């Protein structure tokens, strides 16, 4: 592929809207908005970030705002300095293979040139550098690769590295509060009550970390269907939805809380128990 075509392909990512980054719900709600936010489901764009479903172009667009290096390389492309942009990105990747900006830039360049194997090699260097310390980015990278028909081996494909749980909280008999719980193999977790993150910032408490690890381990042992597209339909009533996250793609398992609660013989009982334990630990600061 010519440098001009490569330049136009990569610059096309700049046309992606910044709605995703604006819709993230980590910012604290305005005064008086807390109650209303609790009863609203996370926006779909925020859910796509949570489920690691951004396209590579969308991620590059976000990185242009977050990474000075990515912005610099894209500016070089705009000035028709394709070779220099590639040289600088490759230098960063060689020195720091865990660089998210260099990984995404070079993967996109390889894909644009029809070199899917080259993109996979860039990704593999990234995986080796970050291990399980960047689960969200690992899942996002595999999402990019699968979109270009590059798939993991069977063992890697089935490794559960995270789980997202969706349910409703009917606290105090009021309107349902949508609960979205994200738990990862590295022990990180994020809980949203509606659009409100609880707690508001990173949660490094040891009991939370341990409860997260137990939940992901239990999710790994669940019999699950083949990977499929994530359901975008909100859960209703006492339905609880588990989306098991793996390099091979998401697998969805659902249960009815009324049928499973108190039934220790049910195959999903332990998953329900560990989910509620983690939710309670994440919310523990509210009672303080």
mmCIF file of C-alpha atoms in Angstrom:
data_model
loop_
_atom_site.group_PDB
_atom_site.id
_atom_site.type_symbol
_atom_site.label_atom_id
_atom_site.label_comp_id
_atom_site.label_asym_id
_atom_site.label_seq_id
_atom_site.Cartn_x
_atom_site.Cartn_y
_atom_site.Cartn_z
ATOM 1 C CA UNK A 1 0.000 0.000 0.000
ATOM 2 C CA UNK A 2 1.304 3.463 -0.862
ATOM 3 C CA UNK A 3 2.171 5.956 1.830
ATOM 4 C CA UNK A 4 -0.636 8.220 0.643
ATOM 5 C CA UNK A 5 -3.280 5.513 0.993
ATOM 6 C CA UNK A 6 -1.922 4.517 4.392
ATOM 7 C CA UNK A 7 -2.006 8.141 5.486
ATOM 8 C CA UNK A 8 -5.622 8.571 4.358
ATOM 9 C CA UNK A 9 -6.662 5.329 6.048
ATOM 10 C CA UNK A 10 -5.160 6.294 9.386
ATOM 11 C CA UNK A 11 -6.318 9.892 9.199
ATOM 12 C CA UNK A 12 -9.844 8.612 8.630
ATOM 13 C CA UNK A 13 -9.903 7.600 12.276
ATOM 14 C CA UNK A 14 -9.928 11.278 13.225
ATOM 15 C CA UNK A 15 -13.502 11.478 11.960
ATOM 16 C CA UNK A 16 -14.779 9.200 14.751
ATOM 17 C CA UNK A 17 -16.922 11.107 17.256
ATOM 18 C CA UNK A 18 -15.691 11.612 20.800
ATOM 19 C CA UNK A 19 -19.018 10.521 22.284
ATOM 20 C CA UNK A 20 -17.436 7.518 23.986
ATOM 21 C CA UNK A 21 -15.069 9.490 26.138
ATOM 22 C CA UNK A 22 -17.742 12.052 26.964
ATOM 23 C CA UNK A 23 -20.183 9.363 28.054
ATOM 24 C CA UNK A 24 -17.896 7.710 30.584
ATOM 25 C CA UNK A 25 -19.576 7.773 33.958
ATOM 26 C CA UNK A 26 -16.590 8.055 36.283
ATOM 27 C CA UNK A 27 -17.086 11.771 36.893
ATOM 28 C CA UNK A 28 -19.074 12.573 40.045
ATOM 29 C CA UNK A 29 -22.694 13.627 39.425
ATOM 30 C CA UNK A 30 -23.760 17.230 39.740
ATOM 31 C CA UNK A 31 -25.457 18.233 42.979
ATOM 32 C CA UNK A 32 -29.014 16.932 43.077
ATOM 33 C CA UNK A 33 -28.402 14.504 40.210
ATOM 34 C CA UNK A 34 -27.322 11.481 42.297
ATOM 35 C CA UNK A 35 -30.765 9.935 42.763
ATOM 36 C CA UNK A 36 -31.728 10.400 39.111
ATOM 37 C CA UNK A 37 -28.411 8.942 37.945
ATOM 38 C CA UNK A 38 -28.925 5.847 40.091
ATOM 39 C CA UNK A 39 -32.043 4.902 38.165
ATOM 40 C CA UNK A 40 -30.551 5.338 34.700
ATOM 41 C CA UNK A 41 -28.708 2.546 32.935
ATOM 42 C CA UNK A 42 -25.185 3.280 31.744
ATOM 43 C CA UNK A 43 -25.197 4.824 28.246
ATOM 44 C CA UNK A 44 -24.502 2.335 25.468
ATOM 45 C CA UNK A 45 -21.230 4.071 24.550
ATOM 46 C CA UNK A 46 -20.011 3.704 28.135
ATOM 47 C CA UNK A 47 -21.028 0.036 28.095
ATOM 48 C CA UNK A 48 -19.021 -0.494 24.908
ATOM 49 C CA UNK A 49 -15.943 0.807 26.737
ATOM 50 C CA UNK A 50 -16.699 -1.467 29.707
ATOM 51 C CA UNK A 51 -17.176 -4.523 27.481
ATOM 52 C CA UNK A 52 -14.040 -3.671 25.420
ATOM 53 C CA UNK A 53 -16.016 -3.273 22.199
ATOM 54 C CA UNK A 54 -14.457 -0.146 20.704
ATOM 55 C CA UNK A 55 -13.220 -0.386 17.152
ATOM 56 C CA UNK A 56 -9.518 0.206 16.585
ATOM 57 C CA UNK A 57 -10.341 3.517 14.893
ATOM 58 C CA UNK A 58 -12.358 4.609 17.919
ATOM 59 C CA UNK A 59 -9.557 3.714 20.303
ATOM 60 C CA UNK A 60 -7.025 5.622 18.213
ATOM 61 C CA UNK A 61 -9.322 8.640 18.251
ATOM 62 C CA UNK A 62 -9.496 8.488 22.045
ATOM 63 C CA UNK A 63 -5.735 8.057 22.297
ATOM 64 C CA UNK A 64 -5.229 11.199 20.218
ATOM 65 C CA UNK A 65 -6.664 13.066 23.192
ATOM 66 C CA UNK A 66 -4.919 11.034 25.866
ATOM 67 C CA UNK A 67 -1.492 10.372 24.332
ATOM 68 C CA UNK A 68 0.790 13.173 23.063
ATOM 69 C CA UNK A 69 2.707 10.556 21.078
ATOM 70 C CA UNK A 70 -0.366 9.385 19.200
ATOM 71 C CA UNK A 71 -1.338 12.985 18.470
ATOM 72 C CA UNK A 72 2.198 13.647 17.197
ATOM 73 C CA UNK A 73 2.154 10.632 14.855
ATOM 74 C CA UNK A 74 -1.255 11.534 13.482
ATOM 75 C CA UNK A 75 -0.063 15.095 12.875
ATOM 76 C CA UNK A 76 2.903 13.722 10.937
ATOM 77 C CA UNK A 77 0.511 11.720 8.779
ATOM 78 C CA UNK A 78 -1.510 14.858 8.138
ATOM 79 C CA UNK A 79 1.701 16.492 6.920
ATOM 80 C CA UNK A 80 2.351 13.515 4.583
ATOM 81 C CA UNK A 81 5.289 12.383 6.748
ATOM 82 C CA UNK A 82 4.225 8.736 6.721
ATOM 83 C CA UNK A 83 7.692 7.219 6.973
ATOM 84 C CA UNK A 84 8.641 9.464 9.894
ATOM 85 C CA UNK A 85 5.410 8.652 11.736
ATOM 86 C CA UNK A 86 6.043 4.938 11.284
ATOM 87 C CA UNK A 87 9.688 5.286 12.306
ATOM 88 C CA UNK A 88 8.800 7.053 15.561
ATOM 89 C CA UNK A 89 5.979 4.657 16.430
ATOM 90 C CA UNK A 90 8.162 1.625 15.740
ATOM 91 C CA UNK A 91 10.955 3.093 17.887
ATOM 92 C CA UNK A 92 8.576 3.530 20.825
ATOM 93 C CA UNK A 93 7.164 0.031 20.351
ATOM 94 C CA UNK A 94 10.654 -1.497 20.235
ATOM 95 C CA UNK A 95 11.727 0.301 23.407
ATOM 96 C CA UNK A 96 8.384 -0.032 25.209
ATOM 97 C CA UNK A 97 6.245 -2.832 23.743
ATOM 98 C CA UNK A 98 3.654 -2.146 26.425
ATOM 99 C CA UNK A 99 2.931 1.295 24.933
ATOM 100 C CA UNK A 100 -0.780 1.354 24.139
ATOM 101 C CA UNK A 101 -0.402 4.219 21.681
ATOM 102 C CA UNK A 102 2.358 2.507 19.677
ATOM 103 C CA UNK A 103 0.519 -0.813 19.715
ATOM 104 C CA UNK A 104 -2.716 0.650 18.348
ATOM 105 C CA UNK A 105 -0.977 2.853 15.782
ATOM 106 C CA UNK A 106 1.144 0.024 14.395
ATOM 107 C CA UNK A 107 -1.715 -2.502 14.424
ATOM 108 C CA UNK A 108 -3.841 -0.067 12.423
ATOM 109 C CA UNK A 109 -0.988 0.549 9.992
ATOM 110 C CA UNK A 110 -0.429 -3.193 9.502
ATOM 111 C CA UNK A 111 -4.146 -3.787 8.948
ATOM 112 C CA UNK A 112 -4.239 -0.917 6.443
ATOM 113 C CA UNK A 113 -1.422 -2.604 4.511
ATOM 114 C CA UNK A 114 -3.225 -5.953 4.564
ATOM 115 C CA UNK A 115 -0.583 -7.369 6.889
ATOM 116 C CA UNK A 116 -2.794 -9.049 9.484
ATOM 117 C CA UNK A 117 0.052 -11.284 10.623
ATOM 118 C CA UNK A 118 2.200 -8.210 11.243
ATOM 119 C CA UNK A 119 -0.613 -6.720 13.335
ATOM 120 C CA UNK A 120 -0.809 -9.955 15.318
ATOM 121 C CA UNK A 121 2.940 -9.790 15.999
ATOM 122 C CA UNK A 122 2.603 -6.235 17.303
ATOM 123 C CA UNK A 123 -0.237 -7.400 19.550
ATOM 124 C CA UNK A 124 1.736 -10.402 20.804
ATOM 125 C CA UNK A 125 4.609 -8.155 21.849
ATOM 126 C CA UNK A 126 2.084 -6.054 23.760
ATOM 127 C CA UNK A 127 0.585 -9.126 25.477
ATOM 128 C CA UNK A 128 4.041 -10.307 26.530
ATOM 129 C CA UNK A 129 4.872 -6.884 27.962
ATOM 130 C CA UNK A 130 1.713 -6.240 30.004
ATOM 131 C CA UNK A 131 0.658 -9.776 31.022
ATOM 132 C CA UNK A 132 -2.590 -9.564 32.995
ATOM 133 C CA UNK A 133 -1.884 -6.089 34.345
ATOM 134 C CA UNK A 134 -4.025 -4.447 31.646
ATOM 135 C CA UNK A 135 -7.055 -6.718 31.294
ATOM 136 C CA UNK A 136 -9.309 -4.140 29.624
ATOM 137 C CA UNK A 137 -6.662 -3.348 27.016
ATOM 138 C CA UNK A 138 -5.933 -7.044 26.512
ATOM 139 C CA UNK A 139 -9.613 -7.693 25.771
ATOM 140 C CA UNK A 140 -9.807 -4.632 23.558
ATOM 141 C CA UNK A 141 -6.779 -5.800 21.574
ATOM 142 C CA UNK A 142 -8.333 -9.211 20.975
ATOM 143 C CA UNK A 143 -11.514 -7.474 19.894
ATOM 144 C CA UNK A 144 -9.487 -5.605 17.262
ATOM 145 C CA UNK A 145 -7.774 -8.792 16.105
ATOM 146 C CA UNK A 146 -11.002 -10.788 15.834
ATOM 147 C CA UNK A 147 -12.508 -7.971 13.762
ATOM 148 C CA UNK A 148 -9.726 -8.622 11.219
ATOM 149 C CA UNK A 149 -10.161 -12.426 11.366
ATOM 150 C CA UNK A 150 -7.160 -13.034 13.605
ATOM 151 C CA UNK A 151 -8.173 -15.467 16.337
ATOM 152 C CA UNK A 152 -6.501 -16.890 19.452
ATOM 153 C CA UNK A 153 -5.670 -20.570 19.857
ATOM 154 C CA UNK A 154 -8.275 -22.745 21.544
ATOM 155 C CA UNK A 155 -6.732 -22.623 25.019
ATOM 156 C CA UNK A 156 -6.252 -18.846 24.983
ATOM 157 C CA UNK A 157 -9.705 -18.284 23.515
ATOM 158 C CA UNK A 158 -11.456 -19.922 26.479
ATOM 159 C CA UNK A 159 -9.477 -18.259 29.264
ATOM 160 C CA UNK A 160 -11.889 -16.165 31.304
ATOM 161 C CA UNK A 161 -10.100 -12.953 32.281
ATOM 162 C CA UNK A 162 -13.135 -11.027 33.456
ATOM 163 C CA UNK A 163 -16.863 -11.035 34.002
ATOM 164 C CA UNK A 164 -19.497 -8.318 33.821
ATOM 165 C CA UNK A 165 -22.673 -8.812 35.826
ATOM 166 C CA UNK A 166 -25.915 -6.942 35.187
ATOM 167 C CA UNK A 167 -28.851 -7.041 37.605
ATOM 168 C CA UNK A 168 -31.411 -4.832 39.305
ATOM 169 C CA UNK A 169 -31.530 -3.597 42.884
ATOM 170 C CA UNK A 170 -35.049 -3.081 44.230
ATOM 171 C CA UNK A 171 -33.797 -1.425 47.398
ATOM 172 C CA UNK A 172 -36.517 -0.182 49.773
ATOM 173 C CA UNK A 173 -39.245 -1.174 47.333
ATOM 174 C CA UNK A 174 -38.525 1.784 45.047
ATOM 175 C CA UNK A 175 -37.818 1.814 41.311
ATOM 176 C CA UNK A 176 -35.206 -0.624 40.091
ATOM 177 C CA UNK A 177 -31.598 0.541 40.209
ATOM 178 C CA UNK A 178 -29.549 -1.017 37.368
ATOM 179 C CA UNK A 179 -26.373 -2.582 38.750
ATOM 180 C CA UNK A 180 -23.362 -3.137 36.507
ATOM 181 C CA UNK A 181 -20.405 -4.937 38.084
ATOM 182 C CA UNK A 182 -17.127 -5.468 36.246
ATOM 183 C CA UNK A 183 -14.543 -7.872 37.725
ATOM 184 C CA UNK A 184 -11.170 -8.766 36.215
ATOM 185 C CA UNK A 185 -8.550 -11.454 36.684
ATOM 186 C CA UNK A 186 -6.038 -8.890 37.974
ATOM 187 C CA UNK A 187 -8.330 -8.187 40.942
ATOM 188 C CA UNK A 188 -9.615 -4.845 39.650
ATOM 189 C CA UNK A 189 -13.341 -4.160 39.761
ATOM 190 C CA UNK A 190 -15.814 -1.399 38.996
ATOM 191 C CA UNK A 191 -19.373 -1.131 40.315
ATOM 192 C CA UNK A 192 -22.026 1.193 38.902
ATOM 193 C CA UNK A 193 -25.357 1.832 40.572
ATOM 194 C CA UNK A 194 -27.166 3.262 37.604
ATOM 195 C CA UNK A 195 -24.704 5.816 36.268
ATOM 196 C CA UNK A 196 -22.992 6.376 39.604
ATOM 197 C CA UNK A 197 -19.674 4.657 40.237
ATOM 198 C CA UNK A 198 -19.282 3.160 43.723
ATOM 199 C CA UNK A 199 -16.816 4.009 45.095
ATOM 200 C CA UNK A 200 -16.105 7.019 42.911
ATOM 201 C CA UNK A 201 -12.412 6.219 42.384
ATOM 202 C CA UNK A 202 -10.095 3.198 42.165
ATOM 203 C CA UNK A 203 -10.777 0.535 44.812
ATOM 204 C CA UNK A 204 -7.605 -1.023 46.224
ATOM 205 C CA UNK A 205 -9.131 -2.552 49.373
ATOM 206 C CA UNK A 206 -7.810 -6.053 49.967
ATOM 207 C CA UNK A 207 -11.202 -7.672 50.759
ATOM 208 C CA UNK A 208 -12.582 -6.265 47.500
ATOM 209 C CA UNK A 209 -9.569 -7.510 45.543
ATOM 210 C CA UNK A 210 -9.898 -11.002 47.023
ATOM 211 C CA UNK A 211 -13.659 -11.135 46.422
ATOM 212 C CA UNK A 212 -13.069 -10.093 42.814
ATOM 213 C CA UNK A 213 -10.568 -12.892 42.269
ATOM 214 C CA UNK A 214 -12.995 -15.438 43.731
ATOM 215 C CA UNK A 215 -15.778 -14.302 41.410
ATOM 216 C CA UNK A 216 -13.629 -14.492 38.271
ATOM 217 C CA UNK A 217 -12.324 -17.925 39.305
ATOM 218 C CA UNK A 218 -15.885 -19.191 39.777
ATOM 219 C CA UNK A 219 -16.918 -17.734 36.415
ATOM 220 C CA UNK A 220 -14.072 -19.666 34.786
ATOM 221 C CA UNK A 221 -15.586 -22.954 35.994
ATOM 222 C CA UNK A 222 -19.092 -22.284 34.641
ATOM 223 C CA UNK A 223 -20.326 -24.250 31.651
ATOM 224 C CA UNK A 224 -20.883 -21.617 29.025
ATOM 225 C CA UNK A 225 -22.092 -21.360 25.452
ATOM 226 C CA UNK A 226 -19.825 -20.403 22.539
ATOM 227 C CA UNK A 227 -18.914 -16.701 22.204
ATOM 228 C CA UNK A 228 -21.667 -14.520 20.849
ATOM 229 C CA UNK A 229 -22.580 -10.867 20.495
ATOM 230 C CA UNK A 230 -23.301 -9.158 23.793
ATOM 231 C CA UNK A 231 -26.965 -8.602 24.531
ATOM 232 C CA UNK A 232 -27.754 -4.877 24.577
ATOM 233 C CA UNK A 233 -31.200 -5.438 26.094
ATOM 234 C CA UNK A 234 -31.446 -4.262 29.723
ATOM 235 C CA UNK A 235 -32.038 -6.995 32.281
ATOM 236 C CA UNK A 236 -35.537 -6.963 33.741
ATOM 237 C CA UNK A 237 -37.003 -8.057 37.065
ATOM 238 C CA UNK A 238 -34.912 -10.655 38.899
ATOM 239 C CA UNK A 239 -32.865 -11.649 35.870
ATOM 240 C CA UNK A 240 -29.090 -11.624 36.357
ATOM 241 C CA UNK A 241 -26.811 -11.633 33.334
ATOM 242 C CA UNK A 242 -23.168 -12.733 33.390
ATOM 243 C CA UNK A 243 -20.999 -11.844 30.408
ATOM 244 C CA UNK A 244 -17.823 -13.889 30.629
ATOM 245 C CA UNK A 245 -14.949 -12.067 28.947
ATOM 246 C CA UNK A 246 -12.234 -14.004 27.140
ATOM 247 C CA UNK A 247 -9.862 -13.484 24.179
ATOM 248 C CA UNK A 248 -12.210 -15.613 22.077
ATOM 249 C CA UNK A 249 -15.115 -13.249 22.678
ATOM 250 C CA UNK A 250 -17.908 -12.812 25.238
ATOM 251 C CA UNK A 251 -20.137 -15.664 26.419
ATOM 252 C CA UNK A 252 -23.448 -14.907 28.104
ATOM 253 C CA UNK A 253 -25.032 -16.852 30.967
ATOM 254 C CA UNK A 254 -28.266 -15.764 32.643
ATOM 255 C CA UNK A 255 -30.111 -16.841 35.778
ATOM 256 C CA UNK A 256 -33.334 -16.039 37.610
ATOM 257 C CA UNK A 257 -32.423 -14.953 41.136
ATOM 258 C CA UNK A 258 -35.719 -16.266 42.517
ATOM 259 C CA UNK A 259 -34.960 -19.762 41.200
ATOM 260 C CA UNK A 260 -31.326 -19.896 42.261
ATOM 261 C CA UNK A 261 -31.385 -18.113 45.611
ATOM 262 C CA UNK A 262 -31.330 -20.659 48.429
ATOM 263 C CA UNK A 263 -30.782 -23.564 46.027
ATOM 264 C CA UNK A 264 -27.226 -24.642 46.806
ATOM 265 C CA UNK A 265 -27.438 -27.457 44.258
ATOM 266 C CA UNK A 266 -27.989 -25.076 41.366
ATOM 267 C CA UNK A 267 -24.858 -24.888 39.146
ATOM 268 C CA UNK A 268 -24.940 -21.079 39.246
ATOM 269 C CA UNK A 269 -25.577 -20.730 42.984
ATOM 270 C CA UNK A 270 -21.937 -20.058 43.814
ATOM 271 C CA UNK A 271 -21.728 -17.420 41.090
ATOM 272 C CA UNK A 272 -24.770 -15.647 42.534
ATOM 273 C CA UNK A 273 -23.352 -15.811 46.056
ATOM 274 C CA UNK A 274 -19.939 -14.449 45.083
ATOM 275 C CA UNK A 275 -21.492 -11.658 43.014
ATOM 276 C CA UNK A 276 -23.609 -10.431 45.917
ATOM 277 C CA UNK A 277 -20.606 -10.674 48.245
ATOM 278 C CA UNK A 278 -18.530 -8.466 45.944
ATOM 279 C CA UNK A 279 -21.359 -5.967 45.459
ATOM 280 C CA UNK A 280 -21.749 -5.625 49.238
ATOM 281 C CA UNK A 281 -18.010 -5.155 49.718
ATOM 282 C CA UNK A 282 -17.884 -2.514 46.984
ATOM 283 C CA UNK A 283 -20.764 -0.640 48.629
ATOM 284 C CA UNK A 284 -19.382 -0.923 52.145
ATOM 285 C CA UNK A 285 -18.110 2.668 52.082
ATOM 286 C CA UNK A 286 -21.691 3.949 51.702
ATOM 287 C CA UNK A 287 -22.558 2.878 55.224
ATOM 288 C CA UNK A 288 -19.493 4.512 56.709
#
